[in-house]
Coordinates of C-alpha atoms and ligand atoms in Angstrom, one line a residue:
X30 CA -7.6 72.2 -12.0
X31 CA -7.2 71.1 -8.5
X32 CA -6.1 67.6 -6.8
X33 CA -8.8 66.0 -5.5
X34 CA -6.7 62.8 -4.7
X35 CA -2.7 62.2 -3.1
X36 CA -2.0 58.3 -3.2
X37 CA 1.2 57.2 -1.6
X38 CA 2.4 53.7 -1.5
X39 CA 5.4 52.0 -0.5
X40 CA 7.0 49.4 -1.9
X41 CA 9.7 47.1 -2.6
X42 CA 11.9 45.8 -5.0
X43 CA 14.3 42.8 -5.3
X44 CA 17.9 44.1 -5.1
X45 CA 20.7 42.0 -5.4
X46 CA 23.4 42.2 -2.1
X47 CA 25.6 45.1 -2.8
X48 CA 28.4 46.0 -1.0
X49 CA 29.0 49.8 0.1
X50 CA 31.0 51.1 2.5
X51 CA 27.8 51.5 4.7
X52 CA 27.6 47.6 4.5
X53 CA 25.0 45.1 2.2
X54 CA 22.2 45.8 0.3
X55 CA 18.8 44.1 2.2
X56 CA 17.6 41.9 -0.4
X57 CA 14.4 43.9 -1.1
X58 CA 15.0 48.4 -2.0
X59 CA 12.1 49.9 -0.2
X60 CA 10.3 53.1 -2.8
X61 CA 7.6 54.7 -2.3
X62 CA 5.2 55.8 -5.3
X63 CA 3.5 59.1 -5.4
X64 CA 0.3 59.9 -7.7
X65 CA -2.1 63.0 -7.5
X66 CA -4.9 62.4 -8.8
X67 CA -6.8 65.3 -10.7
X68 CA -10.7 67.1 -10.6
X69 CA -11.3 65.5 -14.4
X70 CA -9.6 62.6 -12.8
X71 CA -6.2 62.9 -14.2
X72 CA -3.3 60.9 -12.5
X73 CA 0.4 62.5 -11.6
X74 CA 3.2 60.6 -10.9
X75 CA 6.2 59.9 -9.4
X76 CA 9.1 58.1 -6.6
X77 CA 11.1 58.4 -4.1
X78 CA 13.4 56.5 -1.6
X79 CA 11.1 55.1 0.7
X80 CA 11.0 54.2 4.5
X81 CA 8.7 55.3 7.8
X82 CA 9.7 58.3 8.2
X83 CA 9.2 59.5 4.0
X84 CA 5.9 57.5 4.0
X85 CA 5.2 59.9 7.2
X86 CA 6.4 62.9 6.0
X87 CA 4.6 62.1 2.6
X88 CA 1.4 61.5 4.7
X89 CA 1.9 64.8 6.8
X90 CA 1.6 67.2 3.7
X91 CA -1.2 65.7 2.3
X92 CA -3.3 68.7 3.7
X93 CA -0.8 70.6 1.6
X94 CA -1.4 69.0 -1.5
X95 CA -5.4 68.1 -1.7
X96 CA -7.1 71.0 -2.7
X97 CA -4.1 72.8 -4.6
X98 CA -3.6 73.7 -8.5
X99 CA -1.0 71.8 -9.3
X100 CA 0.3 74.9 -11.5
X101 CA 0.8 76.8 -8.7
X102 CA 3.9 74.9 -7.4
X103 CA 5.8 77.3 -5.9
X104 CA 2.3 77.9 -2.8
X105 CA 2.8 74.4 -2.3
X106 CA 6.7 74.7 -2.1
X107 CA 6.3 77.0 0.6
X108 CA 3.7 75.6 2.5
X109 CA 5.7 72.4 2.9
X110 CA 8.4 74.4 3.9
X111 CA 7.0 75.8 6.5
X112 CA 5.3 72.9 7.6
X113 CA 9.0 70.5 8.0
X114 CA 10.2 74.3 9.7
X115 CA 13.8 73.1 10.2
X116 CA 13.4 69.7 10.9
X117 CA 16.2 67.9 9.7
X118 CA 15.3 64.2 11.4
X119 CA 15.5 61.2 9.2
X120 CA 19.4 60.8 8.9
X121 CA 20.1 57.8 6.7
X122 CA 22.4 56.8 9.6
X123 CA 25.6 54.3 8.5
X124 CA 26.1 56.2 5.6
X125 CA 26.8 59.9 8.1
X126 CA 24.6 61.6 4.8
X127 CA 22.8 64.9 4.7
X128 CA 20.4 62.6 1.3
X129 CA 17.8 62.2 3.9
X130 CA 18.1 65.1 5.9
X131 CA 16.4 67.7 4.0
X132 CA 12.5 66.3 4.1
X133 CA 11.0 69.9 2.7
X134 CA 13.0 69.1 -0.5
X135 CA 12.5 65.7 -0.8
X136 CA 8.7 65.4 0.3
X137 CA 8.1 68.9 -2.1
X138 CA 10.2 66.9 -4.8
X139 CA 8.3 64.4 -4.4
X140 CA 4.9 65.9 -4.6
X141 CA 6.4 68.4 -7.8
X142 CA 7.6 65.8 -10.2
X143 CA 3.3 64.1 -9.9
X144 CA 2.1 67.4 -10.2
X145 CA 4.1 68.1 -13.6
X146 CA 3.8 64.4 -14.6
X147 CA 0.4 65.5 -14.4
X148 CA 0.5 68.9 -15.9
X149 CA 2.4 67.4 -18.7
X150 CA -0.2 64.8 -19.2
X151 CA -3.1 67.6 -18.6
X152 CA -1.1 70.4 -22.0
X153 CA -0.4 67.0 -24.1
X154 CA 3.7 68.0 -23.8
X155 CA 6.7 66.2 -21.5
X156 CA 7.9 67.2 -18.8
X157 CA 11.6 68.3 -20.5
X158 CA 9.5 70.7 -21.5
X159 CA 7.6 72.1 -18.5
X160 CA 11.3 72.6 -18.0
X161 CA 12.3 74.7 -20.9
X162 CA 11.9 72.1 -24.1
X163 CA 15.2 69.6 -24.3
X164 CA 18.3 70.4 -25.4
X165 CA 19.0 66.9 -26.7
X166 CA 17.4 63.4 -27.4
X167 CA 19.6 61.0 -25.7
X168 CA 20.5 61.3 -22.8
X169 CA 23.4 58.9 -21.5
X170 CA 23.5 56.8 -18.1
X171 CA 27.0 55.2 -16.5
X172 CA 27.7 51.2 -16.0
X173 CA 27.2 51.0 -12.3
X174 CA 29.4 48.9 -11.3
X175 CA 29.5 47.2 -7.5
X176 CA 31.7 44.4 -5.4
X177 CA 28.6 41.7 -4.5
X178 CA 27.7 38.3 -2.8
X179 CA 26.0 35.5 -5.0
X180 CA 22.2 36.7 -5.5
X181 CA 19.9 38.5 -7.4
X182 CA 17.7 40.0 -4.0
X183 CA 13.9 38.8 -3.1
X184 CA 11.7 36.4 -4.3
X185 CA 11.3 38.2 -7.4
X186 CA 15.1 37.9 -8.5
X187 CA 16.0 34.9 -7.6
X188 CA 13.3 33.6 -10.4
X189 CA 15.5 35.2 -12.9
X190 CA 16.9 32.4 -15.3
X191 CA 20.7 33.3 -15.0
X192 CA 21.1 32.3 -18.7
X193 CA 18.4 34.5 -20.4
X194 CA 20.9 37.0 -20.8
X195 CA 24.8 37.5 -19.9
X196 CA 24.0 40.1 -17.5
X197 CA 21.3 37.9 -15.7
X198 CA 24.4 35.7 -15.0
X199 CA 26.6 38.4 -14.0
X200 CA 24.4 39.3 -11.9
X201 CA 24.0 36.3 -10.3
X202 CA 27.7 35.3 -10.2
X203 CA 30.0 36.8 -7.6
X204 CA 31.9 40.0 -8.4
X205 CA 34.5 40.5 -4.8
X206 CA 37.9 40.9 -6.8
X207 CA 39.0 43.1 -9.9
X208 CA 38.9 40.1 -12.6
X209 CA 35.1 39.7 -11.2
X210 CA 34.4 43.5 -11.8
X211 CA 36.1 43.9 -14.9
X212 CA 32.8 40.6 -16.1
X213 CA 30.7 42.4 -14.2
X214 CA 31.5 45.6 -16.6
X215 CA 32.0 43.7 -19.3
X216 CA 28.3 41.8 -19.3
X217 CA 26.8 44.8 -18.3
X218 CA 27.8 47.4 -21.3
X219 CA 27.4 44.2 -23.8
X220 CA 23.6 44.3 -22.4
X221 CA 22.9 47.8 -21.9
X222 CA 25.5 49.7 -23.6
X223 CA 27.5 52.3 -21.7
X224 CA 30.2 53.8 -23.0
X225 CA 30.8 55.4 -18.6
X226 CA 31.9 53.1 -15.9
X227 CA 31.3 53.5 -11.9
X228 CA 32.9 51.3 -9.7
X229 CA 31.3 52.3 -6.1
X230 CA 34.5 51.9 -4.0
X231 CA 34.4 52.3 0.0
X232 CA 34.2 48.5 0.0
X233 CA 38.0 46.6 0.4
X234 CA 41.4 48.2 1.1
X235 CA 42.3 50.8 -1.2
X236 CA 44.8 48.8 -2.7
X237 CA 42.0 46.4 -4.3
X238 CA 40.2 49.7 -5.1
X239 CA 42.8 51.1 -7.4
X240 CA 44.2 48.0 -9.2
X241 CA 40.4 47.3 -9.2
X242 CA 40.1 50.4 -11.8
X243 CA 43.4 49.6 -13.4
X244 CA 42.5 46.6 -14.8
X245 CA 38.8 48.3 -16.0
X246 CA 41.5 50.8 -17.7
X247 CA 43.2 47.4 -19.2
X248 CA 39.7 45.9 -20.2
X249 CA 38.2 49.4 -21.8
X250 CA 41.1 51.2 -23.0
X251 CA 42.1 54.8 -21.9
X252 CA 39.3 57.0 -23.6
X253 CA 36.6 55.0 -21.3
X254 CA 35.9 57.8 -18.8
X255 CA 35.8 55.7 -15.1
X256 CA 34.9 57.0 -11.7
X257 CA 35.1 55.3 -8.5
X258 CA 33.5 56.1 -4.9
X259 CA 34.1 55.5 -1.7
X260 CA 32.0 56.9 -0.4
X261 CA 33.4 59.3 2.1
X262 CA 35.4 56.6 4.4
X263 CA 39.3 57.0 2.8
X264 CA 41.4 59.8 5.0
X265 CA 42.3 62.7 4.0
X266 CA 45.3 61.1 3.4
X267 CA 44.1 57.5 2.1
X268 CA 42.7 59.7 -0.5
X269 CA 45.0 62.0 -1.3
X270 CA 47.6 58.5 -1.9
X271 CA 45.6 56.5 -3.3
X272 CA 43.8 59.6 -5.4
X273 CA 47.8 61.0 -7.0
X274 CA 48.1 57.0 -8.1
X275 CA 44.8 57.7 -10.0
X276 CA 45.8 60.6 -12.3
X277 CA 45.0 60.2 -15.6
X278 CA 42.9 57.3 -14.6
X279 CA 39.4 58.9 -13.8
X280 CA 37.0 60.8 -14.9
X281 CA 36.6 62.5 -11.7
X282 CA 36.8 61.1 -8.3
X283 CA 33.4 60.9 -6.4
X284 CA 33.6 61.6 -2.3
X285 CA 36.9 60.8 -1.6
X286 CA 36.8 61.4 1.4
X287 CA 34.2 63.1 4.3
X288 CA 33.0 66.7 4.4
X289 CA 33.8 69.7 2.3
X290 CA 36.8 70.6 4.5
X291 CA 39.1 67.3 3.7
X292 CA 37.4 67.4 -0.1
X293 CA 38.8 70.4 0.2
X294 CA 42.2 69.1 0.7
X295 CA 42.6 66.6 -1.2
X296 CA 41.0 68.6 -4.2
X297 CA 43.9 70.8 -4.0
X298 CA 46.5 67.7 -3.3
X299 CA 45.5 65.1 -6.3
X300 CA 45.2 66.2 -9.5
X301 CA 41.9 64.5 -10.4
X302 CA 38.3 66.1 -10.7
X303 CA 36.6 65.4 -7.5
X304 CA 32.7 64.8 -7.2
X305 CA 29.8 64.9 -4.2
X306 CA 26.7 64.1 -3.7
X307 CA 27.7 63.5 -0.4
X308 CA 29.6 67.0 1.3
X309 CA 26.7 69.4 -1.2
X310 CA 23.9 67.7 -0.7
X311 CA 21.6 70.6 -1.0
X312 CA 21.1 75.1 -1.0
X313 CA 22.8 75.6 2.0
X314 CA 25.2 73.9 1.4
X315 CA 26.4 75.6 -1.7
X316 CA 28.3 78.7 -0.7
X317 CA 30.8 76.8 1.5
X318 CA 31.0 74.2 -1.4
X319 CA 32.3 77.4 -3.2
X320 CA 34.2 79.0 -0.3
X321 CA 36.3 76.3 0.2
X322 CA 36.6 75.2 -3.1
X323 CA 35.5 71.2 -2.3
X324 CA 34.4 69.0 -5.2
X325 CA 34.6 69.9 -9.4
X326 CA 31.5 68.3 -10.0
X327 CA 28.6 68.0 -7.8
X328 CA 25.9 64.8 -8.3
X329 CA 22.1 66.8 -9.1
X330 CA 19.8 64.1 -7.5
X331 CA 16.1 65.4 -7.4
X332 CA 14.7 63.1 -5.1
X333 CA 16.8 65.3 -2.1
X334 CA 18.0 68.2 -4.0
X335 CA 13.5 69.5 -4.3
X336 CA 12.4 68.2 -7.6
X337 CA 13.0 68.5 -10.8
X338 CA 12.9 72.7 -11.7
X339 CA 14.9 73.1 -8.2
X340 CA 17.7 71.3 -9.7
X341 CA 17.8 73.4 -13.0
X342 CA 18.8 76.0 -10.7
X343 CA 21.1 73.8 -9.1
X344 CA 22.8 73.1 -12.8
X345 CA 22.9 76.7 -13.2
X346 CA 24.6 78.1 -9.8
X347 CA 27.3 75.0 -11.1
X348 CA 27.6 76.6 -14.4
X349 CA 28.0 80.4 -12.3
X350 CA 30.3 78.8 -10.1
X351 CA 32.3 76.9 -12.7
X352 CA 31.0 73.5 -11.3
X353 CA 30.5 70.4 -13.9
X354 CA 27.2 68.1 -13.3
X355 CA 26.4 65.3 -13.2
X356 CA 23.6 63.2 -11.1
X357 CA 23.3 60.8 -8.3
X358 CA 21.2 57.8 -8.2
X359 CA 20.3 54.2 -5.6
X360 CA 18.4 51.7 -6.3
X361 CA 14.9 52.4 -8.1
X362 CA 12.0 51.8 -11.1
X363 CA 11.5 53.2 -13.9
X364 CA 9.5 56.4 -12.8
X365 CA 12.1 57.6 -11.2
X366 CA 14.6 57.1 -14.0
X367 CA 11.9 58.9 -16.7
X368 CA 12.4 62.0 -14.2
X369 CA 16.2 61.6 -13.9
X370 CA 16.2 61.9 -18.0
X371 CA 13.2 64.4 -19.1
X372 CA 16.1 66.8 -16.4
X373 CA 18.8 65.6 -18.0
X374 CA 17.1 66.0 -21.2
X375 CA 16.7 69.6 -21.0
X376 CA 18.9 71.2 -18.9
X377 CA 22.8 71.9 -21.3
X378 CA 25.3 71.3 -18.8
X379 CA 24.6 68.1 -17.1
X380 CA 27.6 66.9 -19.3
X381 CA 28.5 63.9 -17.9
X382 CA 27.2 60.0 -18.2
X383 CA 23.8 60.0 -15.1
X384 CA 24.4 56.5 -12.4
X385 CA 21.6 54.4 -12.5
X386 CA 21.2 51.3 -10.2
X387 CA 18.0 50.4 -12.8
X388 CA 20.1 47.1 -14.6
X389 CA 20.3 45.7 -10.7
X390 CA 17.0 45.6 -10.1
X391 CA 14.5 43.3 -12.5
X392 CA 10.7 44.7 -11.2
X393 CA 8.6 47.8 -13.2
X394 CA 5.3 49.3 -12.0
X395 CA 5.4 51.1 -15.2
X396 CA 2.7 49.7 -18.0
X397 CA 5.4 48.0 -21.5
X398 CA 7.6 46.6 -18.7
X399 CA 11.2 47.5 -18.1
X400 CA 12.5 50.6 -20.0
X401 CA 15.3 49.7 -22.2
X402 CA 18.6 51.4 -23.1
X403 CA 19.7 52.1 -26.5
X404 CA 23.2 52.4 -26.8
X405 CA 23.6 53.3 -23.2
X406 CA 21.6 56.5 -23.6
X407 CA 17.3 56.5 -22.6
X408 CA 15.3 58.0 -25.4
X409 CA 13.4 60.7 -23.8
X410 CA 10.7 61.2 -26.3
X411 CA 7.6 63.7 -27.0
X412 CA 5.4 61.4 -24.1
X413 CA 2.7 63.6 -22.0
X414 CA 4.3 64.1 -18.5
X415 CA 7.2 61.3 -17.6
X416 CA 5.2 59.4 -20.3
X417 CA 4.8 56.1 -17.7
X418 CA 1.9 54.9 -16.8
X419 CA 1.1 52.6 -13.8
X420 CA 0.7 49.1 -14.5
X421 CA -1.8 48.6 -11.0
X422 CA -1.2 44.5 -11.0
X423 CA 2.3 44.9 -10.4
X424 CA 2.0 48.0 -7.7
X425 CA -0.4 45.9 -5.9
X426 CA 2.5 42.7 -5.7
X427 CA 5.9 45.0 -4.4
X428 CA 3.0 46.9 -2.1
X429 CA 2.8 43.1 -1.0
X430 CA 6.3 42.5 -0.8
X431 CA 6.8 45.7 1.2
X432 CA 4.1 44.7 3.6
X433 CA 5.1 40.7 3.5
X434 CA 9.5 41.5 3.7
X435 CA 9.2 43.5 7.3
X436 CA 11.3 46.2 6.2
X437 CA 11.0 50.0 7.2
X438 CA 14.2 51.2 6.2
X439 CA 17.1 50.9 5.0
X440 CA 20.1 49.3 6.9
X441 CA 22.6 48.3 5.2
X442 CA 24.7 47.7 8.4
X443 CA 22.4 45.3 9.6
X444 CA 22.6 43.5 6.8
X445 CA 26.2 43.1 7.1
X446 CA 26.2 41.6 10.1
X447 CA 24.9 39.1 8.6
X448 CA 27.0 37.7 6.6
X449 CA 30.3 39.2 8.6
X450 CA 29.2 39.3 12.4
X451 CA 30.2 42.3 14.4
X452 CA 30.8 44.0 11.4
X453 CA 30.4 48.4 11.5
X454 CA 30.1 51.0 9.5
X455 CA 32.7 53.2 10.3
X456 CA 32.8 57.1 9.3
X457 CA 36.5 57.0 8.0
X458 CA 37.8 52.6 7.2
X459 CA 41.1 53.6 5.5
Ligands
GKR21 O1 23.2 51.5 -3.5 O2 24.8 51.3 -2.2 C1 24.5 52.0 -3.4 C2 25.1 53.8 -2.8 O3 26.4 53.9 -2.3 C3 24.3 54.5 -3.0 O4 23.4 54.3 -1.5 C4 24.3 55.6 -2.9 O5 23.8 56.9 -2.6 O6 24.6 55.5 -5.3 C5 25.3 56.2 -3.8 C6 26.6 57.3 -3.8 O7 27.2 57.5 -5.2 O8 27.4 57.6 -3.7
MG22 MG1 28.4 58.9 -5.0

């Protein structure tokens, strides 16, 4: 089998005005849909975060993908790594994470997932079987709570009937207070059945966010796992001070402060497991993580760890060094969600409910429309590949959104400045 064609389609999906440490989400989130088509006309798909640099990177590896055997992923990986060398441009600046900096891992990850989908379809087996087979049929996800402004983003988002479901109503309503977040959490859990809650912090003064955590604990009881993620805008001192207040109340505290050294100091001083998708985000970061003890839990993300098989390798390393494993997300549609679920189904030590932004989006590019959570879980079936087919009409429509919306990069700082002129991202705000 050979890869005869490689399609890269940028799309823009409606995204609500969600607040985070980097600013505000734009009305559209950018994603890229990647397809590899075999010479016997089977196609495999993947999805990754979008942006002009991502598109350029994917286009630049076309010649390393077309003509190749999709089963020979190691050779494709080697060639993509050699192509990028040690280049690290393309950082998503405001959050100062290294999420987008590992260009080879990002480009190869997208090619790999599409190839695994293609192989799965060719041999009639689900992607999780290509990762060694599932150890669970159901993958739990957590409710991802955000302080937000009114609205649901984009044009399609605004067209949602706010009375259609409890959640649509909650998604329209502002939730800038602890009560608003509790209401949002209740609506989200009612609608999707999630059993764990994650609050995106780093938006308001730490005490407000800590109070929100306690309001959630009060409303949901002490047995509902809670997480808070200030995206590293707290100083070490702030993280220790407010971390101590939350001892016993959090399942984990995610990226309270910046960098492995700072995280290690907080880890020593506060009796709460620390998690990260910011200070340990690649295999190169693992020696530092182990040496310093910067976190207890790593949030995997196949979009920037180099694909699904690399994420399985990460899981083994986590087990070896006593790290827990959870999963990170960004605004996305169902192709990514399915890939995340196949990975989580196959990894025994991925024992935390995974993050997902999925409830915040409303459009889909897959046949059958929006995927359904069953009591907070995604059920991983036996359909070949990722178990998704592209809805070509929706793909075209969302691509048109991309062309029309004029966004080429995620820029939460610029978006925030539209509502708060002069607002500036700060690496350490509190
Ligand atoms: O969607 O605003 C957001 C999040 O802040 C996202 O960009 C983060 O990458 O969800 C992510 C996280 O856990 O840090
Ligand atoms: Mg995070």
